[in-house]
């Protein structure tokens, strides 16, 4: 296991190292500059020069990069140019919201996928399959921005039972019942596509498992189909499902950008858009690097979980 | 065959879990987020209490908190700070605020203000003349990039010997000194470092800043020690809702009480609904215009710019895009401005035939880029109408949505190379403020690359006067008007009013000339 | 009994478990002729036809601003109504399809072609493989929309940006897939057989590996095309899409959303078309994938 | 006479899409009896077994009657059938590698089987599991309960499958090719175990197999199936002694045999004296390692092998799985990197050559894969596949190439009309002929054939082997012939090398090695081969038993 992890770590670190430089350089190559955004149209050239020097942007690029790396090494993410305040705080605030939203969506998607696919395989009924497949395809085919608006229109405007957007006023912990209602629409909107994709995958994986010889063995032993699905096929499909879940998590994070915009959910999506449009270098850098890091970590994590779930990798080696 | 004892089936558990999650959260049986969201005024009396929730399109940017650049910043300044004097909505007649009375020296080179002696900052510190000096000097600092920086910097002498009176002296007469006093917030010097970081905003105003969550919300509570009439509201919450559509949705679902960013079309729709109030504020205005970069050889010929001015169907833009909430103009001034000239304002009435004729005199010319700030629905619509109007008279344009930060950079650098669409402000103050403060009109350097000796002379003359509204001033303004109309480096389209929409529970809203919400008297009814 | 044993067994395969299929395995193309595949093709066909025939079908020019027709609801004159600057939404929608078709049938294939090329090269030569994989990792590490926002900062909003984003997103997807697919096929005995008889790398690649790796790529192509419609829509929704006055389905939906409350009919047509196009492509990809598994 | 335990009458199975159906099968199995269901692919033997246990594939419909202990099973609902499965009828499958759930422990799987019929739980289940593992003769049963299938060898896995099947003491055990995927020595052990189980528990066994050796070893009675019909049914001895039906006779005749004691050992020099000519193939102290050195797990696949193959001769490589025989063959074709030593083909070192000379050498080399399906590109027509070597080397004009294709098709006894067909349209035997034809396209001097007949039915195998021998004689190429089937090698090879764990344990003339093995391992291999003669079974049975105990 540790051996397994160790083998993957170096390439992950290489990706991160390359990413840090790539991001740093790219961010600075973007046309437009933070100073003019910051200073506004009425600033005098002297004022702009003062701001430029203040931000350290008059230094050579490499010096700036080394400086940034040094900061990172001390876990100092720098100060936002535009929004002001510590990048650390900004990112932390946004990250909490994004993570809560994404994880809820992931949970919803996984639960729905589990229930739907198990139902489909256990019942193995033509009509159930057709209905699920139809719903599934539709859920994948409906763009997020469409479902989001329909949900708002339905549940917040026509039938005002749920908030149209925003985060719960007292945070997620104080009033979980209220928080749940704020979360529901955006999470459902975000989860729809991922849930459908997961359902599709899991149903197919379960069907494939149900065609495996060990299932025939189990059936020949008089174990019911339902029980085989729940105790054996599912367990076998799990490792690869975890991999897909990892991929879906990445997709969800990406989709969150749009969902956050639709539901005015103050997460990282809005922050990154604002940071890029304001050329807020410290913030953009950290956010982009964070995005890569999350991706890399998820990959590592799914690999590890996959390995852990699969005794063939976990224990390894053949006997005899 | 003996059946094995029933085990809780995993399948059943899963179904239960999912169903219950959905039921619990969607039925909202016992506690509804929506109900709680709109219950702010439920228990309070008709006048006192409640938190007003305002939807704002843009978040504050600490580094440019004084630039009037975002609705959230405007709300913050208006709620937390006081100015020395106040202009009423529809005139330029100064009224007392922190200053109780004032006297301008005959030569126009100084002004003495008597200050209130019963005012304290939110920190408890007493407000004195030193604070006035500090605030003006802050505005004069170019790093804050305040529009009136030149005016603030022209204040060179401060006599603060009396803590409750101050004498300001200038190098030359400042016709717009009251504009500065109206706009300038009185800032607390002790907490200034925290202000730079966005951590504290300490003023003397009716509301106390309590917290800021970047890109999410700002919170304020009532200032119980306010020197004026105590506000009715317990507090204000400014929610950053960048999407105008979402603001409307949240107003409709009761999550917001007041929104500042609704599109004119939504305002129109909301206005027809009894549950909502749409309040236009006539005094604080902005002007939408088409700028022309004279560095583009095609635009150098004033005939083409005249053709553009004739070709624009301004009334249609006001009607279709701004839903009637505006006035077609040729000159920027609102009707109460001393520079207002009703006749001159119709110099370039919609006349496509005339425009065609002018274009035909020019011969062929290539397609001209027409830039606007991407993502802004109004600009996008106006740009498309402008494009269509110009095409109808034979001027081809190519729309260029430009990302905001780049748009500003191009504006500063004067690198549009064609036409652009934008709004400007400051025409509702003393006319000279526009010429020295609003970037597009700056006689020294502007995005149009328009340099004209006459215009510069007239602009400076308007500024360096004792009085900004006497007959001598009006004469100068007429010369300025002529400069603007003859050169047309900036083709005005319409004058627009600030308009907010609120639920019918919100009453007695006000707005300062600066475009800051005035919530001193506002209250929430049941 | 004179027949040889050979003839007895001749018509059958050698599967020892009695479970073999005597039919000639249908190519995956036949999946397009029935069921899901056919439904998908019809949906795509209708949308494509509407787009191609736009000049014939559209009652107005997509940019014509009709005097006085500001946001009028659906009527005989304007089936889908008009928009906020007096244009006929039906006409814009029909022309808008063309933009999406361009994205779907040009940007995606371009991205795919480059991706396949890189994937082929990298799967054969380990040096390029390491570099390509890391670069793919990096690109894939960014969520699509964040990539889109970042790219827009470079080139500004417009169709060109949508193109760039789609190519940038699809390139690694196809690169990866090609690599996996090629690596699988390379291990097949028939490729080894070609190797043994002395066929060079290029021969193996051209004659055996590539043709046999195409099926999963084909399925991915259909999936990617539907994703491209999404990307165009999402980018337009965020204001990063095509430049006005050019219509695209995504930008029309955005405009519709802006007028959600007082012109709810606005977005119906574009929405239906987007869903039809995505659905069609999805169905085709599903049909192809299912045919492959069979 | 009591009624038989299992009574299958006029069983017919039809499918919703075209595939070989079961037309009319009637079989009975008495209590304690072992009945073999014999037939080639498509005979319907597996489907019959599946119909009995009610696990027919989707779209299959069975008619007729299946009675177990007098109860009609056919037409039972899924629920009722579930109660029968495992409890009254159990089944053992061909492929032990996949028959067990890879992510559950052995103990869990046995407990699950017990639980299915409301049997014991907890400690008692564990005790029963140990008992079952002991019964199928797995060492350290206590410890093995916590193991996962992949930690067991193939034979052990099959024992676990057997333990699962026996968990609920079924009356009838269906065994579908239970030993086909196993090495001969393991096969012998499992067969012996099955017999002992029958003897101990009185469980009836219906064994499905294509291997006449297995039949002769285990069955009391034989039912021969062909294309869904019963061709012949008789007692084992009677059937082997006096086959009634022509098909049965052909089936028996097609079985390759090892030299028997009374054949008389042909005297042949073990190592033919070097003729001075260049050898077709020389292995000079070659070694091959598997696994990555970087990860520090190096496994020798071939370990210091030295062998020599003269021109025009056939060298058989035999051994059990993992013995390194395939690696050795692939080495000759230049498909495996060498860790040490030298491989010379026609006197030239393949690894040392580059460019033109390497290509020339390759032209003299050919390779035939085990799996005839995968060795032909599904996109190529038969003609294109056979022509490919000519295309690669640019030999001759287009017409000449087509001419050569026709010749080769004729040589492998396939009609010229096959040129345009795709591999999918051919049977396995036909495909293997095409593979052979392609291998011969460039007139190779050395052909490496890796298990070329192991995927084929006996009768087809016999045909292909005969064809191969004929071609080899006519064309005179040298050949490395790899097979796990000693009898097959015996029919084609001049010389044989017996491999074990990457080393050659014995090498010599085929007749001598098989007729008079010098090495103890070779003898054990030979002894383990089930001889298709029921009279031999009775003689060797006890010996096998002892041998198993030695191994364990």
Coordinates of N, CA and C in Angstrom, one line a residue, chain A residues 30-31 273 276-277 279, chain B residues 374 401-406, chain C residues 144-162 164-165 235-236 238-241 243:
Chain A
X30 N -1.1 37.1 -19.3 CA -2.4 37.6 -19.6 C -2.4 39.1 -19.9
X31 N -3.0 39.5 -21.0 CA -3.1 41.0 -21.2 C -3.9 41.6 -20.2
X273 N -13.2 33.9 -10.9 CA -13.6 34.7 -12.0 C -13.2 36.2 -11.7
X276 N -9.4 36.6 -11.7 CA -8.8 36.7 -13.1 C -9.2 38.0 -13.7
X277 N -10.5 38.4 -13.6 CA -10.9 39.6 -14.3 C -10.2 40.8 -13.7
X279 N -7.2 40.6 -12.5 CA -5.8 40.4 -12.6 C -5.1 40.4 -11.2
Chain B
X374 N -17.6 43.7 -21.5 CA -18.3 42.4 -21.7 C -19.1 42.0 -20.5
X401 N -16.7 42.9 -27.4 CA -16.9 42.8 -26.0 C -15.5 42.7 -25.3
X402 N -15.2 43.6 -24.4 CA -13.8 43.6 -23.8 C -14.0 43.3 -22.3
X403 N -13.2 42.4 -21.9 CA -13.3 42.1 -20.4 C -13.0 43.4 -19.6
X404 N -13.7 43.5 -18.5 CA -13.7 44.8 -17.8 C -12.3 45.3 -17.5
X405 N -11.4 44.4 -17.0 CA -10.1 44.9 -16.6 C -9.3 45.4 -17.8
X406 N -9.5 44.8 -18.9 CA -8.9 45.3 -20.1 C -9.5 46.5 -20.7
Chain C
X144 N -13.0 22.6 -16.7 CA -13.2 23.2 -18.0 C -13.5 24.7 -17.9
X145 N -14.4 25.0 -17.0 CA -14.9 26.4 -17.0 C -13.8 27.3 -16.5
X146 N -13.0 26.9 -15.6 CA -11.9 27.7 -15.1 C -10.9 27.9 -16.2
X147 N -10.7 26.8 -17.0 CA -9.8 26.9 -18.1 C -10.4 28.0 -19.1
X148 N -11.7 27.9 -19.3 CA -12.4 28.8 -20.2 C -12.2 30.3 -19.7
X149 N -12.4 30.5 -18.4 CA -12.3 31.8 -17.9 C -10.9 32.3 -18.1
X150 N -9.9 31.5 -17.8 CA -8.5 31.9 -17.9 C -8.1 32.2 -19.3
X151 N -8.6 31.3 -20.2 CA -8.3 31.5 -21.7 C -8.9 32.8 -22.2
X152 N -10.1 33.1 -21.7 CA -10.8 34.3 -22.1 C -10.0 35.5 -21.7
X153 N -9.3 35.4 -20.6 CA -8.5 36.6 -20.2 C -7.4 36.8 -21.2
X154 N -7.0 35.8 -21.9 CA -5.9 35.9 -22.9 C -6.5 36.6 -24.2
X155 N -7.5 35.9 -24.7 CA -8.0 36.3 -26.0 C -9.3 37.1 -26.1
X156 N -9.9 37.3 -24.9 CA -11.1 38.1 -24.9 C -12.3 37.2 -25.4
X157 N -13.5 37.6 -25.0 CA -14.6 36.7 -25.4 C -14.8 36.6 -26.9
X158 N -15.4 35.5 -27.3 CA -15.7 35.4 -28.7 C -15.7 33.9 -29.1
X159 N -16.1 33.7 -30.3 CA -16.2 32.3 -30.9 C -14.8 31.7 -30.9
X160 N -13.8 32.5 -31.2 CA -12.4 32.0 -31.2 C -12.1 31.4 -29.8
X161 N -12.5 32.1 -28.8 CA -12.1 31.6 -27.5 C -12.8 30.2 -27.2
X162 N -14.1 30.2 -27.6 CA -14.8 28.9 -27.4 C -14.1 27.8 -28.2
X164 N -10.8 27.7 -28.9 CA -9.6 27.4 -28.2 C -9.9 26.5 -27.0
X165 N -10.9 26.9 -26.2 CA -11.2 26.1 -25.0 C -11.6 24.7 -25.4
X235 N -20.1 28.8 -21.6 CA -19.3 30.0 -21.8 C -20.1 31.2 -22.2
X236 N -21.1 31.0 -23.0 CA -22.0 32.1 -23.4 C -22.7 32.5 -22.2
X238 N -21.8 32.6 -19.2 CA -20.9 33.4 -18.4 C -20.4 34.7 -19.1
X239 N -20.9 34.8 -20.3 CA -20.5 36.0 -21.1 C -19.2 35.9 -21.8
X240 N -18.7 34.6 -22.0 CA -17.4 34.4 -22.6 C -17.6 33.9 -24.0
X241 N -18.8 33.8 -24.4 CA -19.1 33.1 -25.7 C -19.0 34.0 -26.9
X243 N -19.5 36.7 -29.9 CA -19.7 38.1 -29.8 C -21.0 38.5 -30.5

